[in-house]
Amino acid sequence: MKIVEETRTRLQLKHRPLRDWFTGWCIFTVCFGFLIYCLFFESASVQITCDRLSPNQMNCELRRFNLLGSMEKLKMFDLQEAYILTNTGSKGGKTYQVMIVTPFGSFALLSHVNYEENQEIIFKINNFINSGQTSLLVQQNQRYYLLLLILFILIMMAIAAYFATSPVTTCTFYKSIDKVFVERKSLRGNQIIEHPLENIMSFDIQEKQFKYSKLYRAVIVVKYFKEIPINPQYTDERSIRYAVSRIHSFLKI
């Protein structure tokens, strides 16, 4: 919080919530990038079709579909086996993914399908490889998972946008008209709080413990012990204590 103007009859302070703006826009940008990835690059479903040309020769096609319906085709030849790859997260959670092995490399299917469904897929693929079946069609789907993930991302983007559009607060004390105005401006709208100076009972400095430090905000206490934060967002102690001392000096409280 900064003092932007001080005269004999007027004192004006302004608080820009830089911390909230930076955090909000960073989270919004990351979430937006992840949303684009989920919509355009993450597979929502896959389909494998195979034809056996001879006992030892198989031509297969792997089709990947995203949520918007775009399709990517991959050719696979002479399938050797299919197995389930288990991935363990940092917190111990496990995901399972079908891997298809060919002489020309391995192909991964969807990464968020339950173990039972993956077992069914590898049974069908391995049965096709080891039997005399002439054709194969298998499908996997994780649309429900992606839709829930996108819903979570949208909620996070809304919260981030709320912080990214935190209001700029301007607090002005007028001796000439015996009033204080607290104005908050943001993309969400404007708000003006007005009180006579005689209604001010005191000024309070409130602190809040965050993960690694304490942050502070200045509060006007008016009649009936109603509190009006000058800076709704908590900030550094030094600027807050200096601002409150200048207010006391200006009003001679």
PDB file of C-alpha atoms in Angstrom, residues 93-198:
ATOM      1  CA  GLY A  93      -1.640 -43.927  -6.552  1.00  0.00           C
ATOM      2  CA  LYS A  94      -1.528 -46.352  -9.454  1.00  0.00           C
ATOM      3  CA  THR A  95      -2.650 -46.111 -13.064  1.00  0.00           C
ATOM      4  CA  TYR A  96      -2.678 -48.867 -15.634  1.00  0.00           C
ATOM      5  CA  GLN A  97      -1.958 -48.711 -19.347  1.00  0.00           C
ATOM      6  CA  VAL A  98      -2.034 -51.330 -22.089  1.00  0.00           C
ATOM      7  CA  MET A  99       1.214 -51.623 -24.065  1.00  0.00           C
ATOM      8  CA  ILE A 100       1.296 -53.365 -27.446  1.00  0.00           C
ATOM      9  CA  VAL A 101       4.675 -54.719 -28.549  1.00  0.00           C
ATOM     10  CA  THR A 102       5.639 -55.005 -32.231  1.00  0.00           C
ATOM     11  CA  PRO A 103       9.017 -55.529 -33.972  1.00  0.00           C
ATOM     12  CA  PHE A 104       9.005 -51.813 -34.762  1.00  0.00           C
ATOM     13  CA  GLY A 105       8.330 -50.496 -31.251  1.00  0.00           C
ATOM     14  CA  SER A 106       5.692 -50.370 -28.541  1.00  0.00           C
ATOM     15  CA  PHE A 107       2.347 -48.560 -28.673  1.00  0.00           C
ATOM     16  CA  ALA A 108       0.564 -47.260 -25.577  1.00  0.00           C
ATOM     17  CA  LEU A 109      -3.205 -47.111 -25.209  1.00  0.00           C
ATOM     18  CA  LEU A 110      -5.156 -44.935 -22.762  1.00  0.00           C
ATOM     19  CA  SER A 111      -3.631 -44.093 -19.386  1.00  0.00           C
ATOM     20  CA  HIS A 112      -6.775 -43.712 -17.250  1.00  0.00           C
ATOM     21  CA  VAL A 113      -8.720 -46.928 -17.729  1.00  0.00           C
ATOM     22  CA  ASN A 114      -9.290 -49.289 -14.824  1.00  0.00           C
ATOM     23  CA  TYR A 115      -7.351 -52.522 -14.424  1.00  0.00           C
ATOM     24  CA  GLU A 116     -10.267 -54.840 -15.242  1.00  0.00           C
ATOM     25  CA  GLU A 117     -10.956 -53.137 -18.572  1.00  0.00           C
ATOM     26  CA  ASN A 118      -7.274 -53.277 -19.454  1.00  0.00           C
ATOM     27  CA  GLN A 119      -7.203 -56.987 -18.626  1.00  0.00           C
ATOM     28  CA  GLU A 120     -10.086 -57.563 -21.003  1.00  0.00           C
ATOM     29  CA  ILE A 121      -8.254 -55.673 -23.769  1.00  0.00           C
ATOM     30  CA  ILE A 122      -4.974 -57.584 -23.424  1.00  0.00           C
ATOM     31  CA  PHE A 123      -6.882 -60.890 -23.321  1.00  0.00           C
ATOM     32  CA  LYS A 124      -8.535 -60.074 -26.676  1.00  0.00           C
ATOM     33  CA  ILE A 125      -5.278 -58.863 -28.274  1.00  0.00           C
ATOM     34  CA  ASN A 126      -3.160 -61.785 -27.043  1.00  0.00           C
ATOM     35  CA  ASN A 127      -5.893 -64.242 -28.019  1.00  0.00           C
ATOM     36  CA  PHE A 128      -5.887 -62.765 -31.536  1.00  0.00           C
ATOM     37  CA  ILE A 129      -2.073 -63.000 -31.742  1.00  0.00           C
ATOM     38  CA  ASN A 130      -1.944 -66.623 -30.594  1.00  0.00           C
ATOM     39  CA  SER A 131      -5.027 -67.956 -32.384  1.00  0.00           C
ATOM     40  CA  GLY A 132      -6.110 -68.187 -35.973  1.00  0.00           C
ATOM     41  CA  GLN A 133      -8.605 -65.318 -35.799  1.00  0.00           C
ATOM     42  CA  THR A 134      -8.712 -63.345 -39.026  1.00  0.00           C
ATOM     43  CA  SER A 135      -9.785 -59.981 -37.584  1.00  0.00           C
ATOM     44  CA  LEU A 136      -9.816 -57.986 -34.351  1.00  0.00           C
ATOM     45  CA  LEU A 137     -11.666 -54.919 -33.126  1.00  0.00           C
ATOM     46  CA  VAL A 138     -11.073 -53.475 -29.629  1.00  0.00           C
ATOM     47  CA  GLN A 139     -11.926 -50.093 -28.174  1.00  0.00           C
ATOM     48  CA  GLN A 140     -11.074 -48.057 -25.064  1.00  0.00           C
ATOM     49  CA  ASN A 141     -12.744 -44.945 -23.727  1.00  0.00           C
ATOM     50  CA  GLN A 142     -11.781 -42.368 -21.083  1.00  0.00           C
ATOM     51  CA  ARG A 143     -14.166 -39.567 -22.001  1.00  0.00           C
ATOM     52  CA  TYR A 144     -15.783 -39.524 -18.553  1.00  0.00           C
ATOM     53  CA  TYR A 145     -12.386 -39.047 -16.894  1.00  0.00           C
ATOM     54  CA  LEU A 146     -11.481 -36.219 -19.276  1.00  0.00           C
ATOM     55  CA  LEU A 147     -14.812 -34.463 -18.792  1.00  0.00           C
ATOM     56  CA  LEU A 148     -14.383 -34.533 -15.002  1.00  0.00           C
ATOM     57  CA  LEU A 149     -10.814 -33.283 -15.394  1.00  0.00           C
ATOM     58  CA  ILE A 150     -11.955 -30.425 -17.645  1.00  0.00           C
ATOM     59  CA  LEU A 151     -14.677 -29.495 -15.142  1.00  0.00           C
ATOM     60  CA  PHE A 152     -12.029 -29.294 -12.405  1.00  0.00           C
ATOM     61  CA  ILE A 153      -9.787 -27.183 -14.674  1.00  0.00           C
ATOM     62  CA  LEU A 154     -12.660 -24.775 -15.413  1.00  0.00           C
ATOM     63  CA  ILE A 155     -13.362 -24.388 -11.684  1.00  0.00           C
ATOM     64  CA  MET A 156      -9.670 -23.654 -11.063  1.00  0.00           C
ATOM     65  CA  MET A 157      -9.683 -21.132 -13.919  1.00  0.00           C
ATOM     66  CA  ALA A 158     -12.705 -19.370 -12.410  1.00  0.00           C
ATOM     67  CA  ILE A 159     -10.980 -19.152  -9.008  1.00  0.00           C
ATOM     68  CA  ALA A 160      -7.762 -17.941 -10.659  1.00  0.00           C
ATOM     69  CA  ALA A 161      -9.682 -15.315 -12.647  1.00  0.00           C
ATOM     70  CA  TYR A 162     -11.267 -14.100  -9.412  1.00  0.00           C
ATOM     71  CA  PHE A 163      -7.822 -13.471  -7.907  1.00  0.00           C
ATOM     72  CA  ALA A 164      -6.428 -12.095 -11.169  1.00  0.00           C
ATOM     73  CA  THR A 165      -9.153  -9.436 -11.197  1.00  0.00           C
ATOM     74  CA  SER A 166      -8.798  -8.422  -7.552  1.00  0.00           C
ATOM     75  CA  PRO A 167      -9.762  -4.758  -7.138  1.00  0.00           C
ATOM     76  CA  VAL A 168      -7.462  -1.790  -6.751  1.00  0.00           C
ATOM     77  CA  THR A 169      -8.395  -0.008  -3.539  1.00  0.00           C
ATOM     78  CA  THR A 170      -8.146   3.769  -3.140  1.00  0.00           C
ATOM     79  CA  CYS A 171      -8.780   5.205   0.309  1.00  0.00           C
ATOM     80  CA  THR A 172      -9.144   8.998   0.547  1.00  0.00           C
ATOM     81  CA  PHE A 173      -9.568  11.057   3.711  1.00  0.00           C
ATOM     82  CA  TYR A 174     -11.068  14.555   3.221  1.00  0.00           C
ATOM     83  CA  LYS A 175     -10.875  17.066   6.043  1.00  0.00           C
ATOM     84  CA  SER A 176     -12.710  19.688   3.986  1.00  0.00           C
ATOM     85  CA  ILE A 177     -15.905  17.620   3.791  1.00  0.00           C
ATOM     86  CA  ASP A 178     -15.190  15.502   6.882  1.00  0.00           C
ATOM     87  CA  LYS A 179     -15.454  12.159   5.071  1.00  0.00           C
ATOM     88  CA  VAL A 180     -13.489   9.068   4.088  1.00  0.00           C
ATOM     89  CA  PHE A 181     -14.084   7.233   0.815  1.00  0.00           C
ATOM     90  CA  VAL A 182     -12.924   3.681   0.172  1.00  0.00           C
ATOM     91  CA  GLU A 183     -13.205   2.889  -3.538  1.00  0.00           C
ATOM     92  CA  ARG A 184     -12.577  -0.540  -5.031  1.00  0.00           C
ATOM     93  CA  LYS A 185     -12.206  -0.822  -8.826  1.00  0.00           C
ATOM     94  CA  SER A 186     -11.855  -4.021 -10.841  1.00  0.00           C
ATOM     95  CA  LEU A 187     -13.083  -5.718 -13.988  1.00  0.00           C
ATOM     96  CA  ARG A 188     -15.872  -7.170 -11.843  1.00  0.00           C
ATOM     97  CA  GLY A 189     -17.224  -3.701 -11.029  1.00  0.00           C
ATOM     98  CA  ASN A 190     -16.748  -0.721  -8.743  1.00  0.00           C
ATOM     99  CA  GLN A 191     -17.673  -0.205  -5.100  1.00  0.00           C
ATOM    100  CA  ILE A 192     -17.525   2.984  -3.026  1.00  0.00           C
ATOM    101  CA  ILE A 193     -17.799   2.980   0.774  1.00  0.00           C
ATOM    102  CA  GLU A 194     -18.366   6.362   2.405  1.00  0.00           C
ATOM    103  CA  HIS A 195     -18.292   7.377   6.084  1.00  0.00           C
ATOM    104  CA  PRO A 196     -18.011  10.650   8.026  1.00  0.00           C
ATOM    105  CA  LEU A 197     -14.649  11.021   9.740  1.00  0.00           C
ATOM    106  CA  GLU A 198     -16.430  11.417  13.053  1.00  0.00           C
TER     107      GLU A 198
END
